[in-house]
Amino acid sequence: MTYAHKDFEYIDIHTHFFPPKIFKAIWDYFEQRDDDDKVIGWPVNYKLSNEELIKILETNNVKFFTTYNYAHKRNIAEYINEWTYKFKMVHTSAIPFGCVWPNDNNRINYIERIFDEYDFYGIKIQPLVQKFHLNDKRMYEIYDLIIDKGKWLAVHIGTAPYRNEYVGYKNFMNFLTRYSNMNIIVAHMGAFEYKKFINLLDQHENLYLDTAMIYIHNNVFPERETKRPKPETLLSYQDRILFGSDYPNIPYEYINSTKGLLNFELPRKFYENIFYHNAKRIFNIS
Ligand SMILES: [Zn+2]
């Protein structure tokens, strides 16, 4: 049976929300052009106000969504976290995640605040852009807080859309051997090292993979489609895969985020799990 996007409700666990000024800077960066006038990242389809962005999620049947953001320099994470706190007070369907910069002197302080006082679900780390190693000693106290308080780490540790010295399976393992029980969401299903990340699911029951920007027709990720995990693999790990889109920083219509998955024509239960139930369970959404 072929299902359509509108046949399901969604919890999108990979969406970005930033203070407007920072959002604009990120979009400018994505759309920078090289000497041949070619876009360096990709054109962003949804350069809108946060209110408009949320409305579009609602029209796409998204009931809850995360607020992933990150700090790119010193002394800005606390400001972004405070902004996210105000955002989640207004937008109750937001699942708030915080950010951190390893060189901030007050990092323990603001992370304790977002966990204890603001009820954030975890933090997002983006080593590709933030340029520090996941297994950086300056982060150990933060990681201990995540574990002690049962929070989540969302991390872009895969080598898509490009790699640098801070990403990849090897870097992830340096970290995971130390924090093997942490609640972790690996973005983009660990692209492009899918197999290695999928294999980790058997030994690490608190590890999850999100589908953001995978199974997209004509994707901007420079990969061969044949490398992506097969439908059988998705089925056998249907409790450990979470739907995410990377909205709004995507170069296509939102509906394409589910199209490739729906084209596999897997059982309805599978789609309910990855689109909604898994996230509902792990985040205790009532
Ligand atoms: Zn993202």
Coordinates of N, CA and C in Angstrom, one line a residue, residues 59-274:
T59 N 1.2 22.9 8.9 CA 0.5 22.4 7.7 C 1.0 21.1 7.1
N60 N 2.2 20.7 7.6 CA 2.8 19.4 7.1 C 2.5 18.3 8.2
N61 N 1.6 18.6 9.1 CA 1.2 17.6 10.1 C 2.3 17.3 11.2
V62 N 3.2 18.3 11.3 CA 4.2 18.1 12.3 C 3.7 18.6 13.7
K63 N 3.6 17.7 14.6 CA 3.0 18.1 15.9 C 4.0 18.6 16.9
F64 N 5.3 18.1 16.8 CA 6.4 18.5 17.7 C 7.6 18.6 16.9
F65 N 8.5 19.4 17.3 CA 9.8 19.6 16.5 C 10.9 20.1 17.4
T66 N 12.1 19.8 17.1 CA 13.3 20.2 18.0 C 13.7 21.6 17.6
T67 N 14.6 22.2 18.4 CA 15.1 23.5 18.2 C 16.6 23.5 18.0
Y68 N 17.1 22.6 17.3 CA 18.6 22.4 17.2 C 19.2 23.8 16.8
N69 N 20.3 24.1 17.5 CA 21.1 25.3 17.1 C 22.5 25.0 17.7
Y70 N 23.4 25.9 17.3 CA 24.8 25.7 17.9 C 25.5 27.0 17.9
A71 N 26.5 27.1 18.8 CA 27.3 28.3 18.9 C 28.5 28.1 18.0
H72 N 28.9 29.2 17.4 CA 30.1 29.1 16.5 C 31.3 29.9 17.0
K73 N 31.1 30.5 18.2 CA 32.2 31.2 18.8 C 31.9 31.3 20.3
R74 N 32.9 31.9 21.0 CA 32.8 32.1 22.4 C 31.7 33.1 22.9
N75 N 31.2 32.8 24.0 CA 30.2 33.8 24.7 C 29.0 34.0 23.9
I76 N 28.5 33.1 23.1 CA 27.2 33.3 22.4 C 26.2 32.2 22.8
A77 N 26.7 31.0 23.3 CA 25.8 29.9 23.5 C 24.8 30.3 24.6
E78 N 25.2 31.0 25.6 CA 24.3 31.3 26.7 C 23.1 32.2 26.1
Y79 N 23.5 33.1 25.3 CA 22.5 34.0 24.6 C 21.5 33.2 23.8
I80 N 22.1 32.2 23.0 CA 21.2 31.4 22.1 C 20.3 30.5 23.0
N81 N 20.8 30.0 24.1 CA 20.0 29.2 25.0 C 18.9 30.0 25.7
E82 N 19.2 31.2 26.0 CA 18.1 32.0 26.6 C 17.1 32.3 25.6
W83 N 17.5 32.6 24.4 CA 16.6 32.8 23.3 C 15.7 31.6 23.1
T84 N 16.3 30.4 23.1 CA 15.6 29.1 22.9 C 14.5 28.9 24.0
Y85 N 14.9 29.3 25.2 CA 14.0 29.2 26.3 C 12.8 30.0 26.1
K86 N 13.0 31.3 25.7 CA 11.8 32.1 25.4 C 11.0 31.6 24.3
F87 N 11.7 31.1 23.3 CA 11.0 30.5 22.1 C 10.1 29.3 22.5
K88 N 10.6 28.4 23.4 CA 9.8 27.3 23.8 C 8.6 27.7 24.7
M89 N 8.8 28.8 25.4 CA 7.7 29.2 26.3 C 6.5 29.7 25.4
V90 N 6.8 30.2 24.2 CA 5.8 30.7 23.3 C 5.2 29.6 22.4
H91 N 6.2 28.8 22.0 CA 5.8 27.7 21.0 C 5.9 26.4 21.7
T92 N 4.7 25.9 22.2 CA 4.7 24.8 23.1 C 4.9 23.4 22.4
S93 N 4.9 23.5 21.1 CA 5.2 22.2 20.4 C 6.7 22.0 20.1
A94 N 7.5 23.0 20.6 CA 9.0 22.9 20.4 C 9.5 21.9 21.5
I95 N 10.5 21.1 21.0 CA 11.3 20.2 21.9 C 12.6 20.9 22.0
P96 N 12.9 21.6 23.1 CA 14.1 22.5 23.2 C 15.4 21.7 23.4
F97 N 16.3 22.0 22.6 CA 17.7 21.6 22.8 C 18.6 22.8 22.9
G98 N 19.7 22.6 23.7 CA 20.6 23.7 24.0 C 21.9 23.6 23.2
C99 N 22.7 24.6 23.3 CA 24.0 24.5 22.6 C 25.1 24.9 23.6
V100 N 26.3 24.6 23.3 CA 27.5 24.8 24.2 C 28.7 25.1 23.3
W101 N 29.6 25.9 23.9 CA 30.9 26.2 23.3 C 31.9 25.8 24.4
P102 N 32.9 24.9 24.0 CA 33.8 24.3 25.0 C 34.7 25.3 25.7
N103 N 34.9 26.5 25.1 CA 35.8 27.4 25.8 C 35.1 28.4 26.6
D104 N 33.8 28.3 26.8 CA 33.0 29.3 27.6 C 33.3 28.9 29.1
N105 N 33.8 29.9 29.8 CA 34.1 29.7 31.3 C 32.9 29.3 32.1
N106 N 31.7 29.8 31.7 CA 30.5 29.5 32.4 C 29.6 28.4 31.8
R107 N 30.3 27.5 31.1 CA 29.5 26.5 30.3 C 28.7 25.6 31.3
I108 N 29.4 25.1 32.4 CA 28.7 24.2 33.3 C 27.4 24.9 33.8
N109 N 27.7 26.2 34.2 CA 26.6 27.0 34.8 C 25.4 27.1 33.8
Y110 N 25.6 27.4 32.6 CA 24.4 27.6 31.7 C 23.8 26.3 31.3
I111 N 24.6 25.2 31.2 CA 24.0 23.9 30.9 C 23.2 23.4 32.0
E112 N 23.7 23.6 33.3 CA 22.9 23.2 34.4 C 21.5 23.9 34.4
R113 N 21.6 25.2 34.1 CA 20.3 26.0 34.1 C 19.4 25.5 33.0
I114 N 19.8 25.2 31.8 CA 18.9 24.7 30.8 C 18.3 23.3 31.1
F115 N 19.1 22.5 31.8 CA 18.6 21.2 32.2 C 17.7 21.3 33.4
D116 N 18.1 22.0 34.4 CA 17.4 21.9 35.7 C 16.2 22.9 35.7
E117 N 16.4 24.1 35.2 CA 15.4 25.2 35.3 C 14.5 25.2 34.1
Y118 N 15.1 25.0 32.9 CA 14.4 25.2 31.7 C 13.8 23.9 31.0
D119 N 14.2 22.8 31.6 CA 13.7 21.5 31.1 C 14.0 21.2 29.7
F120 N 15.2 21.7 29.2 CA 15.6 21.3 27.9 C 15.9 19.8 27.8
Y121 N 15.7 19.2 26.6 CA 15.8 17.8 26.5 C 17.3 17.3 26.3
G122 N 18.1 18.2 25.9 CA 19.5 17.8 25.7 C 20.3 18.9 25.0
I123 N 21.4 18.6 24.4 CA 22.2 19.6 23.6 C 22.5 19.0 22.3
K124 N 22.7 19.9 21.3 CA 23.1 19.6 20.0 C 24.6 20.0 19.8
I125 N 25.4 19.1 19.2 CA 26.7 19.4 18.9 C 27.0 19.2 17.4
Q126 N 27.7 20.1 16.8 CA 27.9 20.1 15.3 C 29.4 20.2 15.1
P127 N 30.1 19.1 15.3 CA 31.6 19.2 15.2 C 32.1 19.7 13.8
L128 N 31.3 19.4 12.8 CA 31.8 19.8 11.5 C 31.9 21.3 11.4
V129 N 31.0 22.1 12.0 CA 31.0 23.5 12.0 C 31.7 24.1 13.2
Q130 N 31.5 23.5 14.4 CA 32.0 24.0 15.6 C 33.5 23.7 15.8
K131 N 34.0 22.7 15.0 CA 35.4 22.4 14.9 C 36.1 22.1 16.3
F132 N 35.4 21.2 17.0 CA 36.1 20.6 18.2 C 35.8 19.1 18.2
H133 N 36.7 18.4 18.8 CA 36.4 16.9 18.9 C 35.3 16.6 19.9
L134 N 34.5 15.6 19.5 CA 33.5 15.2 20.4 C 34.1 14.7 21.7
N135 N 35.2 14.0 21.6 CA 35.9 13.5 22.8 C 36.9 14.5 23.4
D136 N 36.5 15.8 23.5 CA 37.3 16.8 24.0 C 37.1 16.9 25.5
K137 N 38.2 16.9 26.2 CA 38.2 16.9 27.7 C 37.3 18.0 28.3
R138 N 37.3 19.2 27.6 CA 36.6 20.3 28.1 C 35.1 20.0 28.1
M139 N 34.7 19.0 27.4 CA 33.3 18.7 27.4 C 32.8 17.6 28.4
Y140 N 33.8 17.0 29.1 CA 33.5 15.8 29.9 C 32.5 16.2 31.0
E141 N 32.6 17.3 31.6 CA 31.7 17.7 32.7 C 30.3 17.9 32.2
I142 N 30.2 18.4 30.9 CA 28.9 18.6 30.3 C 28.3 17.2 30.0
Y143 N 29.1 16.3 29.5 CA 28.6 14.9 29.2 C 28.1 14.2 30.5
D144 N 28.9 14.4 31.6 CA 28.5 13.8 32.8 C 27.1 14.3 33.2
L145 N 26.8 15.6 33.0 CA 25.5 16.2 33.3 C 24.4 15.5 32.5
I146 N 24.7 15.4 31.2 CA 23.8 14.7 30.3 C 23.4 13.4 30.8
I147 N 24.4 12.6 31.2 CA 24.1 11.2 31.7 C 23.4 11.3 33.0
D148 N 23.9 12.1 34.0 CA 23.3 12.1 35.3 C 21.8 12.5 35.2
K149 N 21.5 13.4 34.3 CA 20.1 14.0 34.3 C 19.3 13.3 33.2
G150 N 19.8 12.3 32.6 CA 19.0 11.5 31.6 C 18.6 12.3 30.4
K151 N 19.5 13.3 30.0 CA 19.3 14.1 28.8 C 19.8 13.4 27.6
W152 N 19.7 14.2 26.5 CA 20.1 13.6 25.1 C 21.2 14.5 24.5
L153 N 22.1 13.7 23.8 CA 23.1 14.4 22.9 C 22.7 14.2 21.5
A154 N 22.5 15.2 20.7 CA 22.2 15.1 19.3 C 23.5 15.6 18.6
V155 N 24.0 14.8 17.7 CA 25.3 15.1 17.1 C 25.4 14.8 15.6
H156 N 25.9 15.8 14.9 CA 26.2 15.6 13.5 C 27.7 15.1 13.4
I157 N 27.9 13.8 13.5 CA 29.2 13.2 13.5 C 29.6 12.5 12.2
G158 N 28.6 12.4 11.3 CA 28.9 11.8 10.0 C 29.7 12.6 9.1
T159 N 30.1 12.1 7.9 CA 31.0 12.7 7.0 C 30.2 13.4 5.8
A160 N 28.9 13.5 6.0 CA 28.1 14.2 5.0 C 27.7 15.6 5.5
P161 N 27.6 16.6 4.6 CA 27.9 16.5 3.2 C 29.3 16.6 2.8
Y162 N 30.2 16.9 3.8 CA 31.7 16.8 3.5 C 32.3 16.5 4.8
R163 N 33.6 16.1 4.8 CA 34.3 15.7 6.0 C 35.4 16.7 6.4
N164 N 35.7 16.7 7.7 CA 36.9 17.4 8.2 C 37.4 16.5 9.3
E165 N 38.4 17.0 10.0 CA 39.1 16.1 11.0 C 38.2 15.8 12.2
Y166 N 37.1 16.5 12.4 CA 36.3 16.4 13.6 C 35.2 15.4 13.5
V167 N 34.9 14.9 12.3 CA 33.7 14.1 12.1 C 34.2 12.6 11.7
G168 N 33.3 11.8 11.5 CA 33.5 10.4 11.1 C 33.4 9.4 12.2
Y169 N 33.3 8.2 11.8 CA 33.0 7.0 12.8 C 34.1 6.9 13.8
K170 N 35.4 7.1 13.4 CA 36.5 7.0 14.3 C 36.4 8.0 15.5
N171 N 36.1 9.2 15.1 CA 36.0 10.2 16.2 C 34.8 9.9 17.1
F172 N 33.8 9.3 16.5 CA 32.6 9.0 17.3 C 33.0 7.9 18.3
M173 N 33.7 6.9 17.8 CA 34.1 5.8 18.7 C 35.0 6.2 19.8
N174 N 35.9 7.2 19.6 CA 36.7 7.7 20.6 C 35.9 8.2 21.8
F175 N 34.7 8.7 21.4 CA 33.8 9.3 22.4 C 32.9 8.2 23.0
L176 N 32.4 7.4 22.1 CA 31.4 6.4 22.6 C 32.0 5.3 23.5
T177 N 33.3 5.0 23.4 CA 33.8 4.0 24.3 C 33.8 4.6 25.8
R178 N 33.9 5.9 25.9 CA 33.9 6.5 27.2 C 32.4 6.7 27.7
Y179 N 31.5 7.0 26.8 CA 30.1 7.3 27.2 C 29.1 6.4 26.5
S180 N 29.4 5.1 26.7 CA 28.6 4.1 25.9 C 27.1 4.0 26.3
N181 N 26.8 4.5 27.4 CA 25.3 4.5 27.8 C 24.6 5.7 27.6
M182 N 25.2 6.8 27.0 CA 24.5 8.0 26.9 C 23.4 7.9 25.9
N183 N 22.3 8.7 26.1 CA 21.2 8.8 25.1 C 21.7 9.7 23.9
I184 N 21.8 9.1 22.8 CA 22.5 9.8 21.6 C 21.6 9.7 20.4
I185 N 21.5 10.8 19.7 CA 20.9 10.8 18.3 C 22.0 11.2 17.3
V186 N 22.3 10.3 16.4 CA 23.3 10.6 15.4 C 22.5 11.1 14.1
A187 N 22.8 12.3 13.7 CA 22.1 12.9 12.6 C 22.4 12.2 11.3
H188 N 21.5 12.3 10.4 CA 21.7 11.8 9.0 C 22.1 10.4 8.9
M189 N 21.6 9.6 9.9 CA 21.9 8.1 9.9 C 23.4 7.8 9.8
G190 N 24.2 8.8 10.3 CA 25.7 8.6 10.2 C 26.3 8.7 8.8
A191 N 25.5 9.3 7.9 CA 26.0 9.4 6.5 C 27.4 10.0 6.5
F192 N 28.3 9.5 5.7 CA 28.2 8.4 4.7 C 28.7 7.1 5.2
E193 N 28.9 6.9 6.5 CA 29.3 5.6 7.1 C 28.2 4.8 7.7
Y194 N 27.1 4.7 6.9 CA 25.8 4.1 7.4 C 26.0 2.8 8.1
K195 N 26.7 1.9 7.4 CA 26.8 0.5 7.9 C 27.4 0.5 9.3
K196 N 28.5 1.2 9.5 CA 29.2 1.2 10.8 C 28.2 1.7 11.9
F197 N 27.5 2.8 11.6 CA 26.6 3.3 12.6 C 25.4 2.4 12.8
I198 N 24.9 1.8 11.8 CA 23.8 0.8 12.0 C 24.2 -0.3 12.9
N199 N 25.5 -0.8 12.6 CA 26.0 -1.9 13.4 C 26.1 -1.6 14.9
L200 N 26.3 -0.3 15.2 CA 26.4 0.1 16.6 C 25.1 -0.1 17.4
L201 N 23.9 -0.1 16.6 CA 22.6 -0.1 17.3 C 22.4 -1.4 18.1
D202 N 23.1 -2.5 17.7 CA 22.9 -3.7 18.5 C 23.5 -3.6 19.9
Q203 N 24.6 -3.0 20.0 CA 25.3 -2.9 21.3 C 24.9 -1.7 22.1
H204 N 24.3 -0.7 21.5 CA 24.1 0.5 22.3 C 22.6 0.8 22.2
E205 N 21.9 0.4 23.3 CA 20.4 0.5 23.2 C 19.9 1.9 23.3
N206 N 20.7 2.9 23.7 CA 20.3 4.3 23.8 C 20.7 5.1 22.6
L207 N 21.1 4.5 21.6 CA 21.6 5.1 20.4 C 20.5 5.1 19.3
Y208 N 20.3 6.3 18.7 CA 19.3 6.4 17.7 C 19.9 7.1 16.4
L209 N 19.3 6.9 15.3 CA 19.7 7.6 14.1 C 18.6 8.4 13.5
D210 N 18.9 9.6 13.0 CA 17.8 10.3 12.3 C 17.9 10.3 10.8
T211 N 16.8 10.5 10.1 CA 16.7 10.3 8.7 C 17.0 11.6 7.9
A212 N 17.4 12.7 8.6 CA 17.4 14.0 7.9 C 18.3 14.0 6.6
M213 N 17.7 14.4 5.6 CA 18.3 14.6 4.2 C 18.8 13.3 3.6
I214 N 18.3 12.1 4.1 CA 18.6 10.8 3.5 C 17.3 10.4 2.7
Y215 N 17.4 9.6 1.7 CA 16.3 9.1 0.9 C 15.6 10.3 0.2
I216 N 16.4 11.2 -0.2 CA 15.9 12.4 -1.0 C 16.3 12.2 -2.4
H217 N 15.3 12.3 -3.3 CA 15.6 12.2 -4.7 C 16.5 13.4 -5.1
N218 N 17.5 13.2 -5.9 CA 18.5 14.3 -6.3 C 19.0 15.0 -5.1
N219 N 19.4 14.3 -4.1 CA 19.9 15.0 -2.9 C 21.2 15.7 -3.2
V220 N 21.4 16.8 -2.3 CA 22.6 17.5 -2.4 C 23.8 16.8 -1.8
F221 N 23.5 15.8 -1.0 CA 24.6 15.0 -0.5 C 25.3 14.2 -1.7
P222 N 26.6 14.4 -1.8 CA 27.2 13.7 -3.0 C 27.5 12.2 -2.7
E223 N 26.5 11.4 -2.8 CA 26.6 10.0 -2.5 C 25.9 9.2 -3.5
R224 N 26.2 7.9 -3.5 CA 25.4 7.0 -4.4 C 24.3 6.5 -3.6
E225 N 23.1 6.5 -4.2 CA 21.9 6.1 -3.5 C 22.0 4.6 -3.0
T226 N 22.8 3.8 -3.8 CA 22.9 2.4 -3.4 C 23.5 2.2 -2.1
K227 N 24.2 3.2 -1.6 CA 24.9 3.0 -0.3 C 24.0 3.2 0.9
R228 N 22.8 3.8 0.7 CA 21.9 4.0 1.8 C 21.4 2.7 2.3
P229 N 21.1 2.7 3.6 CA 20.5 1.4 4.2 C 19.3 1.0 3.4
K230 N 19.1 -0.3 3.2 CA 18.0 -0.8 2.5 C 16.8 -0.9 3.3
P231 N 15.6 -0.9 2.6 CA 14.3 -1.0 3.4 C 14.3 -2.1 4.4
E232 N 14.9 -3.3 4.1 CA 14.9 -4.4 5.1 C 15.7 -4.0 6.4
T233 N 16.7 -3.2 6.2 CA 17.5 -2.8 7.3 C 16.7 -1.8 8.2
L234 N 16.0 -0.9 7.5 CA 15.2 0.1 8.2 C 14.1 -0.6 9.0
L235 N 13.5 -1.6 8.4 CA 12.5 -2.4 9.1 C 13.0 -3.0 10.4
S236 N 14.2 -3.6 10.3 CA 14.7 -4.4 11.4 C 15.1 -3.4 12.6
Y237 N 15.4 -2.2 12.2 CA 15.7 -1.2 13.3 C 14.7 -0.1 13.5
Q238 N 13.4 -0.5 13.2 CA 12.4 0.5 13.2 C 12.1 1.2 14.6
D239 N 12.6 0.6 15.6 CA 12.5 1.2 16.9 C 13.6 2.2 17.2
R240 N 14.6 2.3 16.3 CA 15.8 3.1 16.6 C 16.0 4.2 15.6
I241 N 15.1 4.3 14.7 CA 15.2 5.3 13.7 C 14.2 6.4 13.9
L242 N 14.6 7.7 13.8 CA 13.7 8.8 14.1 C 13.6 9.7 12.8
F243 N 12.4 10.1 12.5 CA 12.3 11.0 11.4 C 12.8 12.4 11.8
G244 N 13.6 12.9 10.8 CA 14.1 14.3 10.9 C 14.2 14.8 9.5
S245 N 14.2 16.2 9.4 CA 14.2 16.7 8.1 C 15.4 17.7 7.8
D246 N 15.9 18.3 8.8 CA 16.9 19.4 8.7 C 16.2 20.7 8.2
Y247 N 14.9 20.7 8.2 CA 14.2 22.0 8.0 C 14.6 23.1 9.0
P248 N 14.7 24.3 8.6 CA 14.3 24.8 7.3 C 15.5 24.9 6.3
N249 N 16.7 24.4 6.7 CA 17.9 24.5 5.8 C 17.9 23.5 4.7
I250 N 16.8 23.3 4.0 CA 16.8 22.3 3.0 C 16.5 22.9 1.6
P251 N 17.1 22.4 0.5 CA 16.9 23.0 -0.8 C 15.7 22.4 -1.6
Y252 N 14.7 21.9 -0.9 CA 13.5 21.3 -1.5 C 12.3 21.5 -0.6
E253 N 11.2 21.2 -1.1 CA 9.9 21.2 -0.4 C 10.0 20.2 0.8
Y254 N 9.4 20.6 1.9 CA 9.4 19.8 3.1 C 8.9 18.4 2.8
I255 N 7.9 18.3 2.0 CA 7.2 17.0 1.8 C 8.2 15.9 1.2
N256 N 9.3 16.4 0.6 CA 10.3 15.4 0.1 C 11.0 14.7 1.2
S257 N 10.9 15.2 2.4 CA 11.6 14.6 3.5 C 11.0 13.2 3.8
T258 N 9.8 13.0 3.5 CA 9.2 11.7 3.7 C 8.9 10.8 2.5
K259 N 9.0 11.5 1.4 CA 8.7 10.8 0.1 C 9.5 9.6 -0.2
G260 N 10.8 9.7 -0.1 CA 11.7 8.5 -0.4 C 11.3 7.4 0.6
L261 N 11.1 7.7 1.8 CA 10.7 6.6 2.8 C 9.4 6.0 2.5
L262 N 8.4 6.8 2.1 CA 7.1 6.3 1.8 C 7.1 5.5 0.5
N263 N 8.0 5.8 -0.4 CA 8.1 5.0 -1.6 C 8.5 3.6 -1.4
F264 N 9.1 3.3 -0.2 CA 9.5 1.9 0.0 C 8.2 1.0 0.3
E265 N 7.1 1.6 0.5 CA 5.8 0.9 0.8 C 6.0 -0.1 1.9
L266 N 6.5 0.3 3.0 CA 6.6 -0.5 4.2 C 5.3 -0.5 5.0
P267 N 5.2 -1.4 5.9 CA 3.9 -1.4 6.7 C 3.6 -0.1 7.5
R268 N 2.4 0.1 7.6 CA 1.9 1.4 8.3 C 2.6 1.5 9.7
K269 N 2.7 0.4 10.4 CA 3.3 0.4 11.7 C 4.7 1.0 11.7
F270 N 5.5 0.6 10.7 CA 6.9 1.0 10.5 C 6.9 2.6 10.5
Y271 N 6.0 3.1 9.6 CA 6.0 4.6 9.4 C 5.5 5.3 10.7
E272 N 4.6 4.7 11.4 CA 4.1 5.3 12.7 C 5.2 5.3 13.7
N273 N 6.0 4.3 13.7 CA 7.2 4.2 14.6 C 8.2 5.3 14.3
I274 N 8.6 5.4 13.1 CA 9.7 6.3 12.8 C 9.3 7.7 12.7

